[in-house]
Short mmCIF file of C-alpha atoms and ligand atoms in Angstrom, two decimals:
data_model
loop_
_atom_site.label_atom_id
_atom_site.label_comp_id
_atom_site.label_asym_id
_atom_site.label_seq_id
_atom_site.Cartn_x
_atom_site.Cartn_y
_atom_site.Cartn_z
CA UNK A 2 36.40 29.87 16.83
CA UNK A 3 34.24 27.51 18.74
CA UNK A 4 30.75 28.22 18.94
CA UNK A 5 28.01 27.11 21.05
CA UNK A 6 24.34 26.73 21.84
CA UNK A 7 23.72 29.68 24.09
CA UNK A 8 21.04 27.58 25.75
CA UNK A 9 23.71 24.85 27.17
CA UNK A 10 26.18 28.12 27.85
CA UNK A 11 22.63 29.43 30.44
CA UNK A 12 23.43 26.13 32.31
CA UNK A 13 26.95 26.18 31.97
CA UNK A 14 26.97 29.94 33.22
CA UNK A 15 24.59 28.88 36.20
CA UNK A 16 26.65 26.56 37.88
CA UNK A 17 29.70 28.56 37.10
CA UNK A 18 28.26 31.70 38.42
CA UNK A 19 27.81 29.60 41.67
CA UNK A 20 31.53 28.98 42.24
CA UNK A 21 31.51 25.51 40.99
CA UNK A 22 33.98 24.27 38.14
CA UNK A 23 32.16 23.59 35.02
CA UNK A 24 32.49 22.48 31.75
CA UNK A 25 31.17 21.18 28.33
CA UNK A 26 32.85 17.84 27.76
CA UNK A 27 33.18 14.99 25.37
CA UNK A 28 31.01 14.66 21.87
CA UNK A 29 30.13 18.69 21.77
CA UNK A 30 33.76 19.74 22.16
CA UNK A 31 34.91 17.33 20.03
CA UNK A 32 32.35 17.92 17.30
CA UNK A 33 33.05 21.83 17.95
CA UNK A 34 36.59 21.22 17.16
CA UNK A 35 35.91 19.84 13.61
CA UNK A 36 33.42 22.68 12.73
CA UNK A 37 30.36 20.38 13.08
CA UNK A 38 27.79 21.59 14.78
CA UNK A 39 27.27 19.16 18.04
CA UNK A 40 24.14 17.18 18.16
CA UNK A 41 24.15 16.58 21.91
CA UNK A 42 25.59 18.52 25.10
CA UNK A 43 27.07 17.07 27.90
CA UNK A 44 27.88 19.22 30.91
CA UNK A 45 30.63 17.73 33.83
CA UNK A 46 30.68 19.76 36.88
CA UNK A 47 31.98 19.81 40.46
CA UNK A 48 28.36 20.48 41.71
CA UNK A 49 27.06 17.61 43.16
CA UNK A 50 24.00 16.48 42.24
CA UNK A 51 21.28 18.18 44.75
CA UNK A 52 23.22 20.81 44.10
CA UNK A 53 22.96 21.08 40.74
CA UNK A 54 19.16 20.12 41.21
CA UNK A 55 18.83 23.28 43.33
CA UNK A 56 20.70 25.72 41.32
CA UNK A 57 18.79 24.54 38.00
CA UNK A 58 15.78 24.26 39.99
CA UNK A 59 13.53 27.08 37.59
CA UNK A 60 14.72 25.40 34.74
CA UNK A 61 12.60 21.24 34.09
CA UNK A 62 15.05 18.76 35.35
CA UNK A 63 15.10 15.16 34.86
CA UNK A 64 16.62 12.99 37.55
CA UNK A 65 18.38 10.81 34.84
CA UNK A 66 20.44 9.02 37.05
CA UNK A 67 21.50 11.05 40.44
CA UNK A 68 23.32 7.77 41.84
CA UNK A 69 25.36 8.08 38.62
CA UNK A 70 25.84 11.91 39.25
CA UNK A 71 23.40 12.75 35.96
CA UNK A 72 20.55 15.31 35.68
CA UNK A 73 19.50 16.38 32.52
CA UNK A 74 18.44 19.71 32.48
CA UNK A 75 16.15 20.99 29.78
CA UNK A 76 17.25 24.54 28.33
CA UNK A 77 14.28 25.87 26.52
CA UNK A 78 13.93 22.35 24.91
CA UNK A 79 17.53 21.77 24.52
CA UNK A 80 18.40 18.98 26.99
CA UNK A 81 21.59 19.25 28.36
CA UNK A 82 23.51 16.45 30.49
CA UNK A 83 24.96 17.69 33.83
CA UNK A 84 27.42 14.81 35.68
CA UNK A 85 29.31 15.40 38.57
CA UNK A 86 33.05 14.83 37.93
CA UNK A 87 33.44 11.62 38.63
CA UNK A 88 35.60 8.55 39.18
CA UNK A 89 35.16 4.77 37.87
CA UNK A 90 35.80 2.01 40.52
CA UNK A 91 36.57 -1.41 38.31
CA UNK A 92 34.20 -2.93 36.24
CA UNK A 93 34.06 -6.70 36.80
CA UNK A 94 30.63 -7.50 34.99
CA UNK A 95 32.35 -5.46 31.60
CA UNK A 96 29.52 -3.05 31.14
CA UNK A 97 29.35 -0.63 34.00
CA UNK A 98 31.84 0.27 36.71
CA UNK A 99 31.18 -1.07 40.64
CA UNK A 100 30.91 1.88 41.97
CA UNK A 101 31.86 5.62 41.06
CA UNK A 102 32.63 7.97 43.22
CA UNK A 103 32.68 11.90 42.71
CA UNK A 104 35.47 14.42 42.40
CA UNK A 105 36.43 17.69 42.13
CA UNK A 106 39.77 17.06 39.69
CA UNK A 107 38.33 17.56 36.20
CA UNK A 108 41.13 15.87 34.45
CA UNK A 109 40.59 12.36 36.92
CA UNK A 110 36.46 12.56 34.97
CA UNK A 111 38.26 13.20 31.92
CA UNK A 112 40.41 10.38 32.52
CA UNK A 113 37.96 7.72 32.25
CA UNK A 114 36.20 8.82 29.48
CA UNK A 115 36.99 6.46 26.33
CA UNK A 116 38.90 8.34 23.37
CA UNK A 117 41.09 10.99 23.52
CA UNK A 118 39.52 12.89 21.38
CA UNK A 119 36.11 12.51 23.31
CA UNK A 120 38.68 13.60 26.79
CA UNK A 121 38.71 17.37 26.28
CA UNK A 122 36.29 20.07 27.96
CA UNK A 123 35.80 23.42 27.37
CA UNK A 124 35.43 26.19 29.79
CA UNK A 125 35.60 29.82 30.68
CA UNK A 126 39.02 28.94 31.30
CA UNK A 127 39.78 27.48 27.64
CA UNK A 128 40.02 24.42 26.30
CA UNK A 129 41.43 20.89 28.56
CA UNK A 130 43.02 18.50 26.96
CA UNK A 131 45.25 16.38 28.75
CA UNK A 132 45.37 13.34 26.54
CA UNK A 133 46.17 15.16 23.45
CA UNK A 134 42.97 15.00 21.75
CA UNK A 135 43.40 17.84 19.99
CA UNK A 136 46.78 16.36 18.30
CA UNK A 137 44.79 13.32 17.58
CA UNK A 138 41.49 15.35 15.80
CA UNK A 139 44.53 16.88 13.62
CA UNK A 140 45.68 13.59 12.67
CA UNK A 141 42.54 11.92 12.34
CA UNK A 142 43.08 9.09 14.96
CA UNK A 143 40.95 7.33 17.55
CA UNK A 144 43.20 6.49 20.57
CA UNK A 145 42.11 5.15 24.12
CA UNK A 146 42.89 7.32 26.70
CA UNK A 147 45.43 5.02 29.03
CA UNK A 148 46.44 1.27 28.56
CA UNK A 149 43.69 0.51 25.46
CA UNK A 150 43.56 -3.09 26.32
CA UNK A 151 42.33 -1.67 30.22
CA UNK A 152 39.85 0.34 28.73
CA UNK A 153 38.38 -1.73 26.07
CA UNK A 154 37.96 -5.31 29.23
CA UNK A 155 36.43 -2.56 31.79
CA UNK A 156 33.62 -1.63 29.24
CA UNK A 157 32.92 -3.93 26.09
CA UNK A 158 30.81 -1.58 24.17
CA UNK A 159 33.77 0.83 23.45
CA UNK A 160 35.53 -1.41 20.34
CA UNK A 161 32.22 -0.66 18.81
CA UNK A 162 32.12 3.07 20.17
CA UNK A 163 35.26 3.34 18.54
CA UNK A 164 34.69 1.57 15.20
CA UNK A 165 31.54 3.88 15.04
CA UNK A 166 33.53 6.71 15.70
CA UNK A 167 36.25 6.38 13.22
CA UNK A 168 33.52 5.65 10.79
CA UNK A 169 31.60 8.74 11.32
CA UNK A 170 34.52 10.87 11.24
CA UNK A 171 36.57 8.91 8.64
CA UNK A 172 39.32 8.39 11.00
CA UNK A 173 41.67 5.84 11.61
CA UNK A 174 42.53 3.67 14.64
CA UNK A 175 45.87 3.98 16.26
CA UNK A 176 47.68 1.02 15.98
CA UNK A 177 48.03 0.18 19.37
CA UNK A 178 44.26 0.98 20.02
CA UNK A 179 43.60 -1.04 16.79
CA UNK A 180 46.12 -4.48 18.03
CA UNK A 181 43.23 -4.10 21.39
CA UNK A 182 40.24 -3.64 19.68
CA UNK A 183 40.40 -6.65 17.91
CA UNK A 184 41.62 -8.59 20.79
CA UNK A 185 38.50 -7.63 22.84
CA UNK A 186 35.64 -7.67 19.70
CA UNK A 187 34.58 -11.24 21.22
CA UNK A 188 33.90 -9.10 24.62
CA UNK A 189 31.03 -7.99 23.17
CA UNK A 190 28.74 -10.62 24.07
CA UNK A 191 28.52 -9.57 27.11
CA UNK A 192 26.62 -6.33 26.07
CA UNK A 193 22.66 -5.74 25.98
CA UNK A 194 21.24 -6.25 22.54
CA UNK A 195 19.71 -3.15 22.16
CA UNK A 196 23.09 -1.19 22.76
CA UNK A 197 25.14 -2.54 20.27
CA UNK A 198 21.87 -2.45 17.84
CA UNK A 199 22.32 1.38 18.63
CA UNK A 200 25.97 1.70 17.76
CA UNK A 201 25.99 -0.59 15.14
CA UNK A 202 22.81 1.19 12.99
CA UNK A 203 25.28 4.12 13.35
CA UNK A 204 27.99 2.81 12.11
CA UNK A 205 26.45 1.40 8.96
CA UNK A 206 24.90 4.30 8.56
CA UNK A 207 28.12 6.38 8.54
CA UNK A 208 29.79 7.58 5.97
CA UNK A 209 33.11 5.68 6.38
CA UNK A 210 30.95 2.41 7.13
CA UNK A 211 32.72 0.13 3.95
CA UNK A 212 36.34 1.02 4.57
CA UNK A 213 35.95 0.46 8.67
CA UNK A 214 34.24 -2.75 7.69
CA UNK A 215 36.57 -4.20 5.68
CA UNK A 216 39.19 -3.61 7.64
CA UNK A 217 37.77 -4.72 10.91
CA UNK A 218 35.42 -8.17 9.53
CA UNK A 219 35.63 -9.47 12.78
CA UNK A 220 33.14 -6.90 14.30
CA UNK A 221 30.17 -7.33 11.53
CA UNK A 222 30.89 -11.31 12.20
CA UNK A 223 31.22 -11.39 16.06
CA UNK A 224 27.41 -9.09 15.95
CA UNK A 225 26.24 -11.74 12.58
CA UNK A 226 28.32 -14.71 13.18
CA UNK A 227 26.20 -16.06 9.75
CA UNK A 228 28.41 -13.49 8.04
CA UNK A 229 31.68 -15.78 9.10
CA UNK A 230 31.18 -18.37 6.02
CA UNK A 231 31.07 -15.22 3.50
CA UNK A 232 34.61 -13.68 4.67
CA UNK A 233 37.25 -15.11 2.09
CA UNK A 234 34.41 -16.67 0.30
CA UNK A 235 36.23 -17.28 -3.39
CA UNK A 236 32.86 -17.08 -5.67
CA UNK A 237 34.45 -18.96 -8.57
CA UNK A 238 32.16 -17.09 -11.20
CA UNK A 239 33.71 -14.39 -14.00
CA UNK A 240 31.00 -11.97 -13.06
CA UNK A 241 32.44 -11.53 -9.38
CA UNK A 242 35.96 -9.84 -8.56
CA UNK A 243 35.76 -10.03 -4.91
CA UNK A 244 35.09 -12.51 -2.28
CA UNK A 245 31.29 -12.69 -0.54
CA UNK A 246 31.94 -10.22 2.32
CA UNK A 247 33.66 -7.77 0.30
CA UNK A 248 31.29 -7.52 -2.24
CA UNK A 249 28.59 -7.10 0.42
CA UNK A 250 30.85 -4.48 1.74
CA UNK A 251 31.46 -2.71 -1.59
CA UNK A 252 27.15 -3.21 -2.24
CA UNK A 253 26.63 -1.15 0.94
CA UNK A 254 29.14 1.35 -0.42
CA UNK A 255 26.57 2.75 -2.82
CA UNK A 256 23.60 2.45 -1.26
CA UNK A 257 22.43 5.93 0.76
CA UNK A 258 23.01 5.60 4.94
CA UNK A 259 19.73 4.22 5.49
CA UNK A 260 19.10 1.26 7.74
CA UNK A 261 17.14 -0.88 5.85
CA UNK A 262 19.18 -0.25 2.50
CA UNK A 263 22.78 -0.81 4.75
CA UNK A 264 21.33 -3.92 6.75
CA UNK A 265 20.35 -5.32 3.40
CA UNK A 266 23.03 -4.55 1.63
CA UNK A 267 25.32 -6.09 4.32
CA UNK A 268 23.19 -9.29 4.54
CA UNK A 269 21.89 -9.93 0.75
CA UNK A 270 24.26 -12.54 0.36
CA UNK A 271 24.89 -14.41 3.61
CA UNK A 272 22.99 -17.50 2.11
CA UNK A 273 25.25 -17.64 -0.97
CA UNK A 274 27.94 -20.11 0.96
CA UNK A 275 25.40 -22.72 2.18
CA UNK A 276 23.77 -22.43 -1.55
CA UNK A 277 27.22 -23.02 -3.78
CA UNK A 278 27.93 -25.58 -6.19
CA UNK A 279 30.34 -26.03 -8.97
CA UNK A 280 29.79 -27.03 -12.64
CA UNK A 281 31.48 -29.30 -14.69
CA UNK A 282 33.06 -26.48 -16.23
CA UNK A 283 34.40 -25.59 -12.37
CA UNK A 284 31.79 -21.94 -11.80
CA UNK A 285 30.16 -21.39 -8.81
CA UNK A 286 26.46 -20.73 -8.57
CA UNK A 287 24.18 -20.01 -5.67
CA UNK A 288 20.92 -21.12 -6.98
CA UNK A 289 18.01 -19.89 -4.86
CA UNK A 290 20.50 -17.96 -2.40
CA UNK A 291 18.25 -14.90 -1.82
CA UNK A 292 15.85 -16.96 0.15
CA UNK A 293 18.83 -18.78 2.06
CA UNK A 294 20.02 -15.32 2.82
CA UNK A 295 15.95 -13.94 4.12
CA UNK A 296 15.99 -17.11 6.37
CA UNK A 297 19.35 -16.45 7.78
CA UNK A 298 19.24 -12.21 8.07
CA UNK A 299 15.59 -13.71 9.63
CA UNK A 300 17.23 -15.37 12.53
CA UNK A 301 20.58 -12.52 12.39
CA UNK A 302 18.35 -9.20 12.48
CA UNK A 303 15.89 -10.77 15.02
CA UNK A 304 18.77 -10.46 17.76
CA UNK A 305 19.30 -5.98 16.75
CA UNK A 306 15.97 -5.68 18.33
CA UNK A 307 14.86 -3.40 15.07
CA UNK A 308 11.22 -1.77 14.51
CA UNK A 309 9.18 -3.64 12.90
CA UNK A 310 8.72 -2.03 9.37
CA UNK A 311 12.50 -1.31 9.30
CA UNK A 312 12.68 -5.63 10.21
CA UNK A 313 10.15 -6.25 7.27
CA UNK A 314 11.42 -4.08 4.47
CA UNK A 315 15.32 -5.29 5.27
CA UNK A 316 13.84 -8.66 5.15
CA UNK A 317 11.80 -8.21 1.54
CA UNK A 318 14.43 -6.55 0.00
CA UNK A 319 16.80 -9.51 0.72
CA UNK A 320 14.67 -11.73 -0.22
CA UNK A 321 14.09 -10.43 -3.70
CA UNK A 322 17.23 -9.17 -4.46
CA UNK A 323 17.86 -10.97 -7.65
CA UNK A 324 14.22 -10.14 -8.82
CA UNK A 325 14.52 -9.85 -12.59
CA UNK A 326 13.51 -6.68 -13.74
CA UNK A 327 10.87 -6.38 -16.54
CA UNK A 328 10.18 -2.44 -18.19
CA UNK A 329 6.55 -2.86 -18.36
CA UNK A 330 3.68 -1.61 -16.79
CA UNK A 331 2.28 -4.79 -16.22
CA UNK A 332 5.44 -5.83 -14.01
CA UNK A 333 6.22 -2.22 -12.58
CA UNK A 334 2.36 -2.16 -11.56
CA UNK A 335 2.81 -6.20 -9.76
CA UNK A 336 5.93 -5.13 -8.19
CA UNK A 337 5.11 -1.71 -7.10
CA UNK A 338 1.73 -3.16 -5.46
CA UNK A 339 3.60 -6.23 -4.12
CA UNK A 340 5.96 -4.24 -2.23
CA UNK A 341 4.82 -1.04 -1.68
CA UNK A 342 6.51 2.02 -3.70
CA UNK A 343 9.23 2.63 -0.95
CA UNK A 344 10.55 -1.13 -0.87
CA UNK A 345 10.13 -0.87 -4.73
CA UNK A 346 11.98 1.99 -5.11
CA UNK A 347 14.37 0.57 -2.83
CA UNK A 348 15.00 -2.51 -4.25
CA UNK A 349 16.07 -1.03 -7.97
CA UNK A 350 18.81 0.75 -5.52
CA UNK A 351 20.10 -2.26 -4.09
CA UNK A 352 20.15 -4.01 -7.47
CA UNK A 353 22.39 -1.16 -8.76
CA UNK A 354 24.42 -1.53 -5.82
CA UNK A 355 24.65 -4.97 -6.09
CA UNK A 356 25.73 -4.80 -9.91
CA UNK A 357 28.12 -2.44 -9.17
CA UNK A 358 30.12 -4.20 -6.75
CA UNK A 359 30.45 -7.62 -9.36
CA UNK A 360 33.28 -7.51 -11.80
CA UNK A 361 31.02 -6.53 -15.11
CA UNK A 362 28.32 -4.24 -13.99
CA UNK A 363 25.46 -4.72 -16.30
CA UNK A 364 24.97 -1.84 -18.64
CA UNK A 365 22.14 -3.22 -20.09
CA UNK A 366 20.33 -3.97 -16.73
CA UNK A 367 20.96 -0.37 -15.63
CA UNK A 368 19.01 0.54 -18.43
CA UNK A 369 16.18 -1.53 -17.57
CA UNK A 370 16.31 -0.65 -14.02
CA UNK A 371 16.18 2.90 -15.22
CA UNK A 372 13.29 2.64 -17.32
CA UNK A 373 11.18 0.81 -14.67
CA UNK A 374 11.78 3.06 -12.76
CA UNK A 375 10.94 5.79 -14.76
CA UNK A 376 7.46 4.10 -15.36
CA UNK A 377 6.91 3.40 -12.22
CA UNK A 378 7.14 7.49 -11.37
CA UNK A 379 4.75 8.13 -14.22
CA UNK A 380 1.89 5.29 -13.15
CA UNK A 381 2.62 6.34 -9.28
CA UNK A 382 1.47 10.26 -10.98
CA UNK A 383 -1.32 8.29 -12.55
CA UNK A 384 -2.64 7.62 -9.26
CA UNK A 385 -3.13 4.21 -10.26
CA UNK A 386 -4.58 1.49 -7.62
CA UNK A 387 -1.56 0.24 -5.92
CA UNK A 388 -2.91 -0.50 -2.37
CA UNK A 389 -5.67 -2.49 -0.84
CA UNK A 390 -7.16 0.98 0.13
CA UNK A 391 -7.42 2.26 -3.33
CA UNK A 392 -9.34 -1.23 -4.41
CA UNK A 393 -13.14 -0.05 -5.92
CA UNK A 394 -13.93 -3.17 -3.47
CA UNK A 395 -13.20 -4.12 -0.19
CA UNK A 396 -13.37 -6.79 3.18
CA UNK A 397 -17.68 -6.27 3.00
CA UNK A 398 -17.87 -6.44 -0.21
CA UNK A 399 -16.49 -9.49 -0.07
CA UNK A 400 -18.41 -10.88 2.69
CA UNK A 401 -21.29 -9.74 0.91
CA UNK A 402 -20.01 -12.47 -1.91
CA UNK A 403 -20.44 -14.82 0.35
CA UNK A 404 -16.35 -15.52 1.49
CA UNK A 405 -15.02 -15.94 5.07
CA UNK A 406 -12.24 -15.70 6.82
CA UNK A 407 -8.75 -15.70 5.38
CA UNK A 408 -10.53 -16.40 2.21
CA UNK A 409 -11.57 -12.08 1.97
CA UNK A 410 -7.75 -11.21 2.47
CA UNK A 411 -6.65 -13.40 -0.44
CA UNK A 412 -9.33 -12.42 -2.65
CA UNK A 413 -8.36 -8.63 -2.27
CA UNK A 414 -4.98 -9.49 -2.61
CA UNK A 415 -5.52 -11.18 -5.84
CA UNK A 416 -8.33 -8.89 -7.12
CA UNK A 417 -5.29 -5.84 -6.24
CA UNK A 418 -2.66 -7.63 -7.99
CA UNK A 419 -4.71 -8.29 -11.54
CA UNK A 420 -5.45 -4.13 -11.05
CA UNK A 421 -2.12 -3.25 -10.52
CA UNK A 422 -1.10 -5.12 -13.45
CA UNK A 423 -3.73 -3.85 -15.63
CA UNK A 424 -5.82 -6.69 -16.27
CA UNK A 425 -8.27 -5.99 -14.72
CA UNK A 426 -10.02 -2.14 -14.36
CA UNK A 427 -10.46 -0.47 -10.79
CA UNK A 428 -14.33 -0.57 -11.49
CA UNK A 429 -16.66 -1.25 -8.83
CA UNK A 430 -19.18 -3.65 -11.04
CA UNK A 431 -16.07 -5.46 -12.69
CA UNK A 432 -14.65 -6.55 -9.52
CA UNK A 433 -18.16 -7.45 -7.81
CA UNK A 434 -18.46 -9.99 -10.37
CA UNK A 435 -14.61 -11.10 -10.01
CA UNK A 436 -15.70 -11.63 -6.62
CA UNK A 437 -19.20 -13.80 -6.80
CA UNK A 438 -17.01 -15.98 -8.95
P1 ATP B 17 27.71 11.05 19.96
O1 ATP B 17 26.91 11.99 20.82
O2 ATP B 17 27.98 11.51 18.60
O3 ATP B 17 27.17 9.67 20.04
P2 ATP B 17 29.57 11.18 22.05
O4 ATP B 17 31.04 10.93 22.12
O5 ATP B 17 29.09 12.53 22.49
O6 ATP B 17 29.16 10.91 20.58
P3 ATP B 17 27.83 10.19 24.06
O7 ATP B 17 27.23 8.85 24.22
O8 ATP B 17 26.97 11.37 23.88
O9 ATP B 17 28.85 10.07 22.85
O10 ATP B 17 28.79 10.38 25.32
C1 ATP B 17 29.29 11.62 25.73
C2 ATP B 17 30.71 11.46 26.26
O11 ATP B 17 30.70 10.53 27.36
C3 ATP B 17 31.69 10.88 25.29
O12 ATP B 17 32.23 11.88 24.44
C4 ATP B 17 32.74 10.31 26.21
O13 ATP B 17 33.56 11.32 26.75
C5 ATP B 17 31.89 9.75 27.32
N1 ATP B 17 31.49 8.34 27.08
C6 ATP B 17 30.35 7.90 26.51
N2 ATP B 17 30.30 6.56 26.48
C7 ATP B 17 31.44 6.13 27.06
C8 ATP B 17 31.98 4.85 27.35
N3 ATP B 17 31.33 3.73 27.02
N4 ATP B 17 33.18 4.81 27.99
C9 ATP B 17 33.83 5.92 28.33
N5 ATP B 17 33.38 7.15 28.09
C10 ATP B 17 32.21 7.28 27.46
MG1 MG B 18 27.12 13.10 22.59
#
């Protein structure tokens, strides 16, 4: 039995009650279908939009785009998206059609909607489904409604739509949709930044992420083209099974569906092909790789248009990804103040991923990782100084000592690193005189 949010059903009802044909359509129907509760509604209707303006007028409406045929209508804080059934004229710059033009056919709006199983709408007349999206929810595939190759060259964000989609759901691409998507993957360039940052987060973050990824390389390469060198990468070393990409695959396997932990995963290694050599014996090594890879994820995660922290922790978890671990308080406290006790927390996750995607995972490391850990729990309950703001010192102090300048940040940041490693007590009078020296 589908159920729904009986604050989208009020504007649903509304227009309805009005004489207009109405339905929910697209992610909420589909979502419905599969028992999960949807996230987002999206209302298509035959009301135009002033109409739907004037019927929904004592609810708050947003003129989201009324060219477009969209106003979102807020339903006691629940915003809903109303669109006028609607027609797509071509789309010659790939992202957006020419022109669209309005209709009162409900199965012409479903028509140009992307997947089948996005192409059904529910209604006080029952479920419509004329692409058979319902047959393909049952049998777990993503198909394009019409011609796929047509539908992927009029709008070059749907390959990644529907690699997202079939890793959220853990589906799998029809064949023929699957022979189109990775014909038009290189299409992608011609789509903003920030909206294949969006889709992209998601898929990583999904819980089908490694299987889509492997089996579609092309898509993580075409969005990090410094990922090409690691596909096929043969390591040559008895401690790795599987070639650079995979393992960076298999890493981000068994790391939670965060961003930071997937990006990093996904990147830790792209510096390991400019970094290989061979020994006489004929192994590969990648001395001083992790930095390689920082430099390179650097230039590659610049482009996703990412928050800033998210940016920075991705970045220092890359970068010290091979960290050695030490179980002592005097390296738990260096690291934990170093990189904060998220990123250090963090980091012993991505190590464990990272071991267990090689061919011998360390038993012996996990042990270590464990028990720094552990300590680092116990000296985090300690309330131990960790951070410049629980220093017994801080920027006037040193000013008072007489420094200047860059000078006071460095001093604090030494001063905080002997105190976080114990050599030095958070005392106000020891590290006055630390200072004047
Ligand atoms: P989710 O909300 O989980 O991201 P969704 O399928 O609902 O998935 P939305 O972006 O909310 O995605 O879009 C709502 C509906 O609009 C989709 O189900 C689909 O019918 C249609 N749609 C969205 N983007 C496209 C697109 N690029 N091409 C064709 N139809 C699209
Ligand atoms: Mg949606």
């Amino acid at each position: 039995m589908l159920s729904w949010d009986p604050r989208a059903l009020a504007v649903l009802e509304r227009l309805h009650g009005a004489g207009f044909h109405t339905v929910l359509v697209g992610g909420c129907v589909r979502d419905s279908l599969l028992s999960i509760p949807p996230h987002d509604y999206d209302i298509a209707t035959a009301a135009r939009p002033e109409q739907v303006l004037e019927l929904c007028r004592d609810f708050r409406c947003v003129e989201t785009g009324l060219r477009h045929g969209t106003v979102t209508v807020i339903s006691q804080d629940l915003p809903v998206e109303v669109t006028t059934f609607r027609k797509e004229g071509d789309y010659t710059d790939h992202r957006r059609p020419d022109k669209v033009t309005f209709t009162d056919d409900l199965t012409e709006d479903l028509a140009r909607r992307d997947f089948t199983i996005n192409a059904m709408a529910w209604g006080t007349e029952g479920l419509s489904d004329p692409f058979g999206g319902q047959r393909d929810l049952s049998a777990g595939l993503i198909r394009c409604v019409g011609d796929p190759d047509r539908r992927f060259d009029e709008d070059a964000l749907r390959p990644l739509r529907g690699l997202r989609l079939a890793a959220q759901l853990d589906f799998s691409l029809e064949e023929g949709t699957a022979a189109a998507l990775r014909r038009h993957i290189p299409q992608l360039s011609y789509v903003a930044w920030e909206r294949i940052s969006a889709e992209f987060v998601r898929l990583l973050c999904s819980s089908a992420a490694s299987r889509v990824l492997l089996e579609f390389p092309q898509a993580a390469v075409q969005i990090f083209p410094e990922l090409g060198p690691t596909v096929g990468f043969d390591q040559r070393n008895p401690h790795h099974c599987y070639d650079v990409y995979t393992h960076s695959i298999k890493a981000l396997a068994q790391v939670p569906p965060q961003p930071v932990l997937r990006l990093a995963a996904l990147l830790h290694d792209v510096g390991k092909p400019p970094a290989f050599t061979l020994d006489e014996a004929g192994v590969g090594h990648f001395y001083g790789h992790p930095k390689i890879s920082a430099l390179l994820s650097e230039k590659a995660l610049g482009r996703l248009r990412l928050d800033k922290v998210t940016l920075e922790r991705t970045l220092t978890l890359i970068a010290r990804h091979d960290l050695p671990v030490e179980p002592t308080r005097r390296w738990v406290g260096r690291w934990l103040s170093r990189l904060g006790a998220d990123t250090f927390f963090d980091l012993m996750i991505l190590k464990r991923a990272d071991s267990l995607a090689c061919a011998m995972p360390g038993g012996e490391r996990e042990q270590i990782r464990r028990q720094a850990e552990a300590l680092a729990r116990t000296m985090l309950e300690e309330k131990a100084c960790f951070t410049l703001k629980d220093l017994a010192v801080n920027g006037h102090d040193a000013m008072a000592a007489g420094l200047r300048g860059p000078e006071i940040g460095a001093a604090l940041r030494s001063l905080l690193d002997q105190v976080a490693q114990g050599e030095l007590p958070n005392e106000r009078e020891a590290l006055l005189s630390r200072l004047k020296k």
